[in-house]
Amino acid sequence: MINITLPDGAVKQYPEGSTALDIAKSISEGLARKVLAADINGEVWDATRPIHTDATLRLLTWADTEGKSTFWHSSAHLLAEAVESLYPGVKFWVGPPVENGFYYDMDLGDNKITEEDLAKLEKKMNELAKQNNLFTRQEISKKDAVDYFNKKGDEYKLDLLENLQDGQITFYSQGQFTDLCRGPHIPNTGFIKAIKLTSVAGAYWKGSEKNKMLTRVYGVTFPAQKELDEYLAMLEEARKRDHRKLGRELSIFTMDDDVGPGLPLWLPNGTIIIEELEKLAKETEEEAGYKRVVTPHIAKESMYLTSGHLPYYQDSMYPPMELDGTKYYLKSMNCPHHHKIFAAEPRSYKDLPLRLAEYGTCYRYEQSGELFGLMRVRCLHMNDAHIYCTKEQFYEEFLAVNQMYLKYFKIFGIDKFVMRLSLHSPEKLGQKYVDEPELWKETEDMVREVLVKTGTPFVEVQDEAAFYGPKIDVQIWSAIGREFTLATNQVDFAQGRRFKLEFATQDNKSDTPLIIHRAPLGTHERFIGFLLENYAGKFPLWLAPVQVKVLPISDKFLDYAKDVAKKLKKADIRAEVDDRQEKIGKKIRDTELLKVPYMLIVGEKEMEEGTVAVRRQGKGDLGTKTVEAFLAEASEEKSERRAE
């Protein structure tokens, strides 16, 4: 018998070799019908995999992130089976789950899959799903795995096998399809009740432009048709709110091939939004005691060797430039520059905490296949700062940063969020993470203490820390439920020593400060992309590039319209006059499409009385007001940075 510890702490005995599905059935047949996978001792397993030792068990359903991930990974295998049955000879690369669904990369040889072919593939997937084929796991030797894919002539799977060791290799099969895969998978294909293949695209093998272009088919599946219908309705709304589409329509930003992929050009309207965000950040940080600094866009190789970024982060950095025998790198992060500023002067405990802030421009070489509008770019402007403090000051400083997040959430109307505490993986010390096990435990406990004591909602995630310490990634949700990683709050126990940063203690000894890396507004790029979607382009007044449009009914009232706009501009309200020779109805419709918060319509009556007819975006006619009355109300709304 084996002892199984359940989430409530209860310990029950089961025969050795029992599966999570067996255990679920012993609790409830209804529960067993919902189980997709299981967390066994912190590792996600197939629900049908035998358990041979004492273990902790958490049953995973559609309600769990790991359950969805397993469901979608299994759906990728179902897609591959459908493709193989319709396109014999196809070769497969990888088919992972993603945020909403899955994809599979494949080499179709002389064949081609178009958008028109997706319905045919969906039909085949539905046929296969209804066969209720079991997902079976087989441990296999490396030699046998290599022989299998050699016979198939599949160079992609053979490439994956090169980095795998005997004892680590498994095949998964369902129906007539077998794949190299570490799993886990759902019990059988019958769990997949609703299928939608969403798009087909090209993707370079391994994400490198030097390699062959493969076909990538995206899809999403659900355990019920109703959930798919709801998802497709949300997807349609998301298309309307796509930040790339809105960015073009509202003249926020543009991309240009001659400039390069992932390098956005900010148009005047987008630049206004950037400046308003910077203004908010600067006001907030000045009030919180930050000092502003400015650093160069490049630095010598030696600095990044000292920081440790080159060994750990080099794949995300642009290649070096060489001048007079010295290598220079484009700045991919601001922290080493700030450390040099800290070290530029003698420091004492009286100087701490020292908070250095910069809206720094950084350059990161994201793979071309990962670039996505403003969400994944190669040039980014970061709301960055570094706090140098003692261990005794850490709690209050880390707490203050989290409170700054909450202040911003209120301003932007963000009501759904969670802090993701990213921890290291002990097995990767010295490889992915600085090899300081005691300091990892100490700093992870310190961060956890802040979150627990303040009642901040958070989840813990293994193996996602920065290389120099634990971090919090701030997850937020837009108005249509899409999740975004907004910002980060990181602890650094390594770089202070690497840069030999010191301060004189109260008893005149030397000590190294703890460093907090924080970026509450993330980057302009990602945050404005989020705001475009969250607001559907309808920015609150304080952020809107054009805050007021003055619409004269005819040219006879153009001078009055210009006079009104002049008064607004003098009061720091961004106003424009629509001086086109168009009917007022068209002017109103066009201004609505441009999502300008206020329209002021002026005709003979308004000109004679010194008033304006006010219309509010999304609310319609608000009546007639004097210019002074409107100006007072708009100025108050703007200065308070109201979310509406």
XYZ file of C-alpha atoms in Angstrom:
644
model
C 0.000 0.000 0.000
C 1.052 3.618 -0.561
C 0.117 6.730 1.414
C -1.533 9.514 -0.605
C -1.746 12.970 0.971
C -4.691 14.997 -0.358
C -4.864 18.836 -0.531
C -6.839 19.046 2.729
C -4.029 17.193 4.539
C -5.896 13.903 4.796
C -3.752 10.801 4.214
C -5.352 7.747 2.600
C -3.908 4.385 1.632
C -4.232 2.872 -1.835
C -2.726 -0.187 -3.547
C 0.681 0.432 -5.104
C 0.273 1.164 -8.821
C -2.993 3.067 -8.342
C -3.475 6.019 -10.666
C -4.801 9.490 -9.908
C -7.904 8.493 -11.873
C -8.411 5.449 -9.624
C -8.143 7.688 -6.572
C -10.590 10.198 -8.089
C -13.111 7.389 -8.707
C -12.789 6.287 -5.073
C -13.838 9.794 -4.055
C -16.569 10.431 -6.645
C -17.443 9.154 -10.112
C -18.500 12.698 -11.012
C -15.096 14.027 -9.992
C -13.320 11.302 -11.988
C -15.159 12.398 -15.142
C -13.611 15.863 -14.771
C -10.005 14.883 -14.006
C -7.595 15.800 -16.808
C -4.234 15.295 -15.064
C -2.712 15.213 -11.589
C -0.093 17.052 -9.575
C 2.065 14.340 -8.007
C 4.661 15.683 -5.559
C 4.644 19.008 -7.407
C 4.998 17.481 -10.891
C 2.142 17.232 -13.403
C 1.466 13.622 -14.436
C -1.014 11.756 -16.605
C -4.062 10.899 -14.519
C -3.634 7.312 -15.791
C 0.038 6.934 -14.774
C 0.637 4.408 -11.950
C 1.903 5.764 -8.624
C 4.377 3.468 -6.866
C 5.481 5.534 -3.846
C 3.972 7.697 -1.130
C 2.939 11.013 -2.686
C 1.036 14.253 -2.359
C -1.805 14.444 -4.853
C -3.813 17.279 -6.360
C -6.366 16.364 -9.005
C -6.376 18.768 -11.961
C -9.510 19.725 -13.884
C -10.436 22.334 -16.477
C -10.617 24.862 -13.633
C -6.841 24.519 -13.057
C -4.207 26.205 -15.226
C -2.253 22.940 -15.392
C -5.439 21.114 -16.388
C -6.091 23.484 -19.281
C -2.455 23.266 -20.352
C -2.627 19.448 -20.426
C -5.929 19.587 -22.323
C -4.501 21.906 -24.972
C -1.238 19.986 -25.296
C -3.276 16.831 -25.917
C -5.314 18.757 -28.485
C -2.084 19.618 -30.320
C -1.430 15.874 -30.632
C -4.974 15.402 -31.928
C -4.291 18.110 -34.530
C -1.078 16.336 -35.538
C -2.952 13.044 -35.942
C -5.516 14.756 -38.186
C -2.798 16.423 -40.266
C -0.879 13.145 -40.658
C -4.008 11.342 -41.851
C -4.733 14.023 -44.486
C -1.144 14.881 -45.455
C 0.947 11.668 -45.373
C 4.680 12.264 -45.014
C 4.307 15.391 -42.875
C 7.084 15.965 -40.317
C 6.459 17.614 -36.951
C 8.606 19.936 -34.827
C 6.882 21.019 -31.575
C 3.264 21.414 -30.503
C 2.982 23.204 -27.158
C 0.016 24.670 -25.301
C -0.060 28.480 -25.267
C -1.997 31.108 -23.349
C -5.266 30.398 -25.165
C -5.028 27.093 -26.978
C -2.144 25.426 -28.784
C -0.206 25.224 -32.016
C 1.864 22.693 -33.912
C 4.799 23.485 -36.225
C 5.143 21.148 -39.173
C 6.964 20.594 -42.448
C 4.401 19.675 -45.097
C 6.914 19.152 -47.894
C 5.208 19.979 -51.186
C 1.795 20.294 -49.555
C 0.278 23.455 -48.155
C -2.371 24.258 -45.540
C -4.384 27.433 -46.104
C -7.071 29.140 -44.016
C -9.644 27.391 -46.246
C -8.255 23.992 -45.199
C -8.820 24.565 -41.485
C -12.492 23.530 -41.604
C -11.470 20.203 -43.168
C -8.898 19.677 -40.417
C -11.448 20.567 -37.721
C -13.850 17.968 -39.122
C -11.155 15.290 -39.025
C -10.171 16.248 -35.458
C -13.806 15.921 -34.358
C -14.006 12.479 -35.941
C -10.846 11.365 -34.134
C -11.918 12.889 -30.805
C -15.164 10.898 -30.857
C -13.180 7.646 -31.069
C -12.263 8.099 -27.382
C -8.734 6.895 -28.074
C -6.528 6.547 -24.997
C -3.351 8.613 -24.624
C -0.733 5.997 -23.751
C 2.724 6.684 -22.376
C 5.760 4.546 -23.315
C 9.250 4.892 -21.881
C 11.731 4.189 -24.658
C 15.496 3.986 -25.035
C 17.284 6.669 -26.982
C 18.488 4.111 -29.535
C 14.961 2.865 -30.218
C 13.642 6.424 -30.434
C 16.365 7.393 -32.907
C 15.678 4.254 -34.972
C 11.949 5.078 -35.038
C 12.409 8.597 -36.373
C 15.243 7.565 -38.698
C 12.783 5.225 -40.410
C 10.343 8.108 -40.736
C 13.100 10.385 -42.042
C 12.076 13.016 -39.477
C 15.076 15.272 -38.935
C 13.093 17.535 -36.593
C 12.423 14.887 -33.950
C 15.980 13.573 -34.368
C 17.222 17.069 -33.565
C 15.138 17.088 -30.366
C 16.511 13.688 -29.394
C 20.110 14.940 -29.537
C 19.679 16.789 -26.221
C 17.823 13.975 -24.438
C 19.389 11.244 -22.313
C 18.412 7.601 -21.869
C 15.835 7.300 -19.121
C 14.319 10.701 -20.022
C 12.613 9.763 -23.283
C 8.930 8.937 -23.670
C 6.559 8.405 -26.590
C 2.842 9.164 -26.414
C 0.336 7.510 -28.726
C -3.359 7.942 -29.428
C -5.174 6.206 -32.258
C -2.785 5.906 -35.198
C -0.437 8.691 -34.072
C 2.783 8.426 -32.049
C 4.925 11.383 -30.973
C 8.088 12.099 -29.019
C 6.743 13.861 -25.933
C 7.372 14.153 -22.209
C 3.630 14.692 -21.549
C 1.459 14.755 -19.643
C -1.813 14.136 -21.488
C -5.508 13.800 -20.744
C -6.909 10.259 -20.333
C -8.505 10.038 -23.794
C -9.525 12.103 -26.819
C -13.202 11.981 -25.854
C -12.684 14.817 -23.364
C -12.248 17.156 -26.364
C -15.806 18.204 -27.291
C -15.381 21.526 -29.124
C -12.650 22.423 -31.611
C -11.731 25.579 -33.485
C -8.591 26.012 -35.582
C -8.024 29.730 -35.506
C -5.228 30.486 -37.978
C -2.294 29.239 -40.017
C 1.040 31.037 -40.220
C 4.699 30.591 -41.066
C 7.284 30.003 -38.344
C 11.012 29.537 -38.748
C 12.396 26.282 -37.360
C 13.813 27.038 -33.885
C 12.754 30.684 -34.363
C 15.788 31.477 -36.506
C 15.486 33.330 -39.805
C 18.415 31.219 -41.065
C 16.311 28.034 -40.881
C 13.487 26.625 -42.960
C 10.031 28.155 -42.738
C 7.560 25.691 -41.221
C 3.765 25.814 -41.175
C 2.218 26.678 -37.813
C -1.446 25.844 -37.226
C -3.107 27.462 -34.195
C -6.196 26.146 -32.478
C -8.237 26.103 -29.323
C -10.433 23.396 -27.806
C -12.908 23.120 -24.945
C -14.687 20.400 -22.983
C -18.088 21.880 -24.008
C -19.450 23.675 -27.081
C -20.924 26.453 -24.919
C -17.438 27.424 -23.715
C -16.143 27.546 -27.280
C -19.056 29.779 -28.331
C -18.292 32.168 -25.464
C -14.599 32.152 -26.365
C -15.304 32.956 -30.033
C -17.525 35.875 -28.985
C -14.698 37.142 -26.793
C -12.274 36.643 -29.672
C -14.420 38.799 -31.944
C -14.428 41.541 -29.332
C -10.649 41.133 -28.995
C -10.255 41.654 -32.754
C -12.073 44.964 -32.448
C -9.744 45.893 -29.582
C -6.521 44.613 -31.195
C -3.896 47.204 -30.258
C -2.265 46.909 -33.684
C -5.539 47.742 -35.438
C -6.385 50.580 -33.033
C -2.798 51.840 -33.176
C -3.181 52.373 -36.927
C -6.696 53.821 -36.790
C -5.848 56.288 -34.015
C -2.371 57.154 -35.371
C -0.602 55.967 -32.203
C 2.392 54.120 -33.688
C 3.676 52.552 -36.868
C 6.192 49.936 -37.926
C 8.450 50.293 -40.959
C 10.534 47.644 -42.730
C 13.366 50.113 -43.297
C 13.557 50.782 -39.553
C 13.340 47.097 -38.696
C 10.987 44.569 -37.061
C 10.093 45.171 -33.438
C 11.197 48.827 -33.576
C 8.039 50.959 -33.298
C 7.883 54.567 -34.433
C 5.728 56.659 -32.107
C 3.493 59.109 -33.958
C 2.480 62.453 -32.377
C -0.651 60.944 -30.797
C 1.324 58.075 -29.270
C 4.016 60.441 -28.063
C 1.403 62.436 -26.132
C 0.329 59.244 -24.311
C 3.973 58.445 -23.532
C 4.538 61.926 -22.115
C 1.427 61.699 -19.935
C 2.560 58.335 -18.545
C 6.033 59.712 -17.853
C 4.516 62.729 -16.153
C 2.460 60.453 -13.882
C 5.493 58.305 -13.074
C 7.732 61.285 -12.354
C 5.163 62.898 -10.047
C 4.621 59.611 -8.193
C 8.318 58.845 -7.871
C 9.258 62.344 -6.769
C 6.666 62.120 -4.012
C 8.150 58.732 -3.016
C 11.700 60.092 -2.767
C 13.234 58.845 -6.008
C 16.112 60.641 -7.723
C 16.146 60.759 -11.525
C 19.166 59.735 -13.595
C 19.988 59.348 -17.300
C 22.315 56.689 -18.733
C 23.806 55.917 -22.183
C 22.315 53.506 -24.716
C 25.548 51.491 -25.016
C 28.226 50.153 -22.692
C 31.466 48.188 -22.809
C 31.489 44.415 -22.661
C 33.346 44.502 -19.338
C 30.345 45.990 -17.522
C 27.992 43.234 -18.690
C 30.574 40.602 -17.754
C 30.694 42.098 -14.275
C 26.903 42.149 -13.992
C 26.639 38.569 -15.219
C 24.197 39.460 -17.978
C 26.451 38.215 -20.767
C 26.702 34.631 -19.502
C 23.023 34.461 -18.488
C 21.298 36.831 -20.921
C 23.463 36.990 -24.052
C 20.889 35.354 -26.358
C 18.549 38.298 -25.751
C 21.198 40.963 -26.421
C 22.124 42.485 -29.760
C 25.531 41.358 -31.039
C 28.448 43.575 -30.017
C 29.989 46.457 -31.947
C 33.770 46.547 -31.938
C 35.780 49.767 -31.920
C 39.533 50.083 -31.240
C 39.616 46.495 -30.025
C 36.836 47.060 -27.457
C 33.385 45.496 -27.672
C 30.307 47.607 -26.962
C 26.749 46.333 -26.479
C 23.429 48.093 -26.897
C 21.877 48.493 -23.463
C 19.455 45.642 -22.774
C 18.823 46.650 -19.171
C 19.394 49.744 -17.034
C 20.547 48.147 -13.796
C 24.331 47.939 -14.402
C 24.396 51.636 -15.307
C 22.541 52.500 -12.110
C 24.972 50.401 -10.073
C 27.800 52.481 -11.526
C 25.984 55.638 -10.441
C 25.676 54.243 -6.908
C 29.409 53.477 -6.939
C 30.345 56.926 -8.259
C 30.319 58.463 -4.766
C 31.084 57.206 -1.236
C 27.855 56.030 0.432
C 26.851 55.805 4.063
C 23.899 54.237 5.856
C 22.501 57.770 6.023
C 22.164 57.756 2.208
C 19.999 54.634 2.232
C 17.538 53.837 0.931
C 18.766 55.391 -2.324
C 16.166 55.219 -5.101
C 17.426 55.873 -8.647
C 14.781 56.178 -11.399
C 15.004 56.411 -15.167
C 12.687 55.981 -18.130
C 15.518 54.109 -19.827
C 15.611 52.958 -23.459
C 16.697 49.335 -23.800
C 17.241 47.022 -26.763
C 16.561 43.305 -26.696
C 16.895 40.893 -29.565
C 13.583 39.074 -29.412
C 13.277 36.230 -31.923
C 11.383 37.330 -35.042
C 8.689 34.709 -34.466
C 7.992 36.163 -31.009
C 7.543 39.794 -32.084
C 3.958 40.975 -31.671
C 2.938 44.596 -32.151
C 3.812 46.577 -29.032
C 3.672 43.510 -26.784
C 7.000 42.008 -27.872
C 9.430 44.551 -29.311
C 13.165 45.030 -29.689
C 13.277 48.648 -28.503
C 11.554 49.376 -25.207
C 11.233 52.335 -22.863
C 11.146 51.102 -19.297
C 9.693 52.746 -16.206
C 12.759 51.511 -14.334
C 14.253 52.194 -10.932
C 16.655 50.569 -8.512
C 16.419 50.860 -4.759
C 19.574 50.340 -2.693
C 18.747 49.509 0.918
C 19.748 47.575 4.004
C 18.092 44.277 4.955
C 16.314 46.129 7.762
C 14.817 48.565 5.233
C 13.819 45.873 2.740
C 10.315 45.162 4.051
C 9.152 48.785 3.927
C 10.790 49.434 0.551
C 9.366 46.328 -1.105
C 5.969 47.095 0.405
C 6.101 50.680 -0.893
C 6.699 49.420 -4.429
C 3.689 47.101 -4.195
C 1.583 49.991 -2.906
C 2.696 52.030 -5.902
C 1.283 49.268 -8.126
C -2.056 49.505 -6.313
C -2.148 53.273 -6.803
C -1.615 52.845 -10.542
C -4.253 50.109 -10.734
C -6.801 52.519 -9.262
C -5.891 55.292 -11.705
C -6.232 52.995 -14.722
C -9.306 51.149 -13.486
C -7.511 47.790 -13.220
C -9.517 45.694 -10.773
C -8.274 42.185 -11.546
C -4.644 41.405 -10.830
C -2.365 38.923 -9.122
C 1.289 39.010 -8.091
C 3.251 36.033 -9.411
C 6.132 35.198 -7.079
C 8.797 33.727 -9.346
C 11.236 31.434 -7.545
C 14.464 29.729 -8.604
C 15.030 26.054 -9.333
C 17.663 24.488 -7.001
C 18.701 22.066 -9.756
C 19.782 24.980 -11.970
C 22.044 26.819 -9.520
C 25.255 27.801 -11.266
C 23.601 27.452 -14.679
C 20.471 29.567 -14.893
C 20.791 31.063 -11.405
C 23.542 32.482 -9.202
C 24.903 29.652 -7.031
C 23.962 31.017 -3.579
C 21.395 28.587 -2.088
C 21.239 30.251 1.354
C 20.668 33.702 -0.119
C 17.969 32.339 -2.425
C 16.065 30.936 0.550
C 16.520 34.086 2.605
C 15.370 36.517 -0.116
C 12.477 34.329 -1.273
C 11.256 34.181 2.336
C 11.599 37.979 2.629
C 9.456 38.597 -0.460
C 6.874 36.027 0.613
C 6.619 37.696 4.035
C 5.676 41.044 2.478
C 2.951 39.464 0.368
C 1.508 37.354 3.176
C 1.523 40.096 5.828
C -0.181 42.602 3.527
C -2.805 40.155 2.241
C -1.687 40.680 -1.356
C -3.072 38.068 -3.774
C -0.192 36.016 -5.172
C 0.761 32.671 -6.650
C 4.154 30.965 -6.575
C 5.861 29.807 -9.762
C 9.031 27.716 -9.817
C 11.981 28.291 -12.153
C 11.019 31.784 -13.351
C 13.176 33.992 -11.113
C 15.741 36.461 -12.424
C 19.240 34.996 -12.425
C 20.212 37.211 -9.465
C 17.173 36.811 -7.205
C 13.430 36.170 -6.781
C 10.924 38.507 -8.395
C 7.284 39.389 -8.568
C 5.678 39.570 -11.998
C 2.455 41.562 -11.947
C -0.341 39.902 -13.911
C -3.320 42.046 -14.892
C -6.448 41.395 -16.935
C -7.979 43.692 -19.544
C -11.684 44.519 -19.810
C -12.263 41.442 -21.992
C -10.390 39.070 -19.709
C -7.032 38.842 -21.500
C -4.064 38.375 -19.174
C -0.997 40.619 -19.440
C 2.326 40.648 -17.625
C 2.549 44.329 -16.757
C 5.536 44.907 -14.536
C 8.140 43.432 -12.255
C 9.519 43.867 -8.748
C 12.798 41.997 -8.268
C 15.202 41.302 -5.426
C 18.914 41.257 -6.236
C 21.419 39.819 -3.772
C 24.198 39.229 -6.309
C 25.005 42.340 -8.320
C 25.855 44.500 -5.316
C 28.805 42.219 -4.625
C 29.682 41.842 -8.310
C 29.990 45.624 -8.617
C 31.601 45.945 -5.178
C 28.897 48.318 -4.021
C 29.466 49.370 -0.448
C 28.155 51.711 2.191
C 29.511 52.632 5.598
C 27.392 51.233 8.413
C 26.523 53.058 11.610
C 29.459 51.412 13.389
C 31.756 52.451 10.519
C 32.036 49.020 8.915
C 31.524 48.228 5.236
C 28.400 46.440 3.975
C 26.754 45.658 0.612
C 23.239 46.948 -0.074
C 20.322 44.808 -1.140
C 18.953 45.953 -4.497
C 15.319 46.086 -5.567
C 14.668 46.313 -9.320
C 11.182 47.673 -10.035
C 9.168 48.829 -13.056
C 5.543 49.451 -11.979
C 4.377 50.682 -15.394
C 6.525 48.167 -17.257
C 7.387 49.607 -20.658
C 5.611 52.236 -22.731
C 5.204 49.674 -25.443
C 3.488 46.891 -23.511
C 1.488 49.199 -21.261
C 0.095 51.314 -24.099
C -0.732 48.100 -25.968
C -2.660 46.964 -22.883
C -4.418 50.325 -22.513
C -5.487 50.340 -26.172
C -7.171 46.981 -25.668
C -8.526 47.673 -22.194
C -10.101 50.994 -23.203
C -10.902 49.852 -26.775
C -9.082 53.013 -27.844
C -11.393 55.218 -25.755
C -8.748 56.748 -23.508
C -9.788 58.676 -20.414
C -9.594 62.427 -20.875
C -6.179 62.903 -19.255
C -4.542 60.344 -21.578
C -6.407 61.054 -24.822
C -4.121 62.515 -27.528
C -6.927 64.845 -28.657
C -9.176 65.682 -25.738
C -11.709 67.961 -27.424
C -12.882 68.473 -31.003
C -14.702 71.691 -31.781
C -17.209 71.167 -34.604
C -18.610 74.249 -36.339
C -21.955 73.601 -38.021
C -20.773 75.626 -41.025
C -17.900 77.875 -42.110
C -19.786 80.899 -40.754
C -18.932 79.733 -37.247
C -15.345 78.674 -37.944
C -13.801 81.757 -36.319
C -15.841 81.192 -33.165
C -14.792 77.522 -33.134
C -11.149 78.569 -33.399
C -11.618 81.064 -30.579
C -13.099 78.295 -28.355
C -10.187 75.964 -29.197
C -7.708 78.741 -28.393
C -9.203 79.164 -24.915
C -9.035 75.415 -24.325
C -5.411 75.181 -25.421
C -4.486 78.115 -23.198
C -5.896 76.076 -20.286
C -3.748 73.088 -21.346
C -6.606 71.144 -22.921
C -5.602 69.436 -26.178
C -8.181 70.739 -28.657
C -8.612 70.704 -32.438
C -11.112 72.278 -34.805
C -12.797 70.218 -37.523
C -12.708 72.800 -40.311
C -13.757 70.428 -43.099
C -16.645 71.447 -45.340
C -18.781 68.515 -44.221
C -22.242 68.194 -42.726
C -22.308 68.235 -38.933
C -23.644 64.660 -38.810
C -20.573 63.356 -40.609
C -18.259 65.399 -38.404
C -19.878 63.861 -35.321
C -19.640 60.315 -36.706
C -15.997 60.745 -37.715
C -15.075 62.180 -34.318
C -16.802 59.246 -32.612
C -14.663 56.873 -34.697
C -11.523 58.755 -33.604
C -12.688 58.194 -30.005
C -12.166 61.806 -28.930
C -13.609 62.214 -25.396
C -15.494 65.491 -25.992
C -17.133 67.193 -28.965
C -18.164 70.827 -28.740
C -20.683 71.740 -31.433
C -21.043 75.426 -32.238
C -23.570 77.257 -34.406
C -25.305 80.599 -34.445
C -27.015 80.219 -31.055
C -23.780 79.128 -29.334
C -21.787 81.931 -30.952
C -24.304 84.569 -29.832
C -24.492 83.234 -26.250
C -20.820 82.283 -25.814
C -21.721 78.643 -25.226
C -20.986 75.192 -26.663
C -23.200 72.129 -27.177
C -21.349 69.304 -25.398
C -21.258 65.660 -26.502
C -19.337 62.987 -24.542
C -17.859 59.895 -26.180
C -20.207 56.992 -25.485
C -22.728 59.153 -23.568
C -24.122 61.444 -26.232
C -25.564 64.937 -25.720
C -24.768 66.564 -22.342
C -26.508 69.862 -23.072
C -25.317 73.408 -23.619
C -22.722 75.021 -21.347
C -20.697 78.172 -21.281
C -17.127 77.778 -22.454
C -15.929 78.660 -18.955
C -18.169 76.059 -17.303
C -17.057 73.318 -19.680
C -13.441 74.320 -19.245
C -13.682 74.130 -15.447
C -15.265 70.659 -15.567
C -12.829 69.274 -18.149
C -9.813 70.682 -16.305
C -10.942 69.067 -13.057
C -11.540 65.701 -14.771
C -8.103 65.867 -16.369
C -6.201 66.927 -13.247
C -7.811 64.135 -11.195
C -6.871 61.578 -13.876
C -10.301 60.008 -13.728
C -10.537 56.552 -15.276
C -13.687 57.334 -17.290
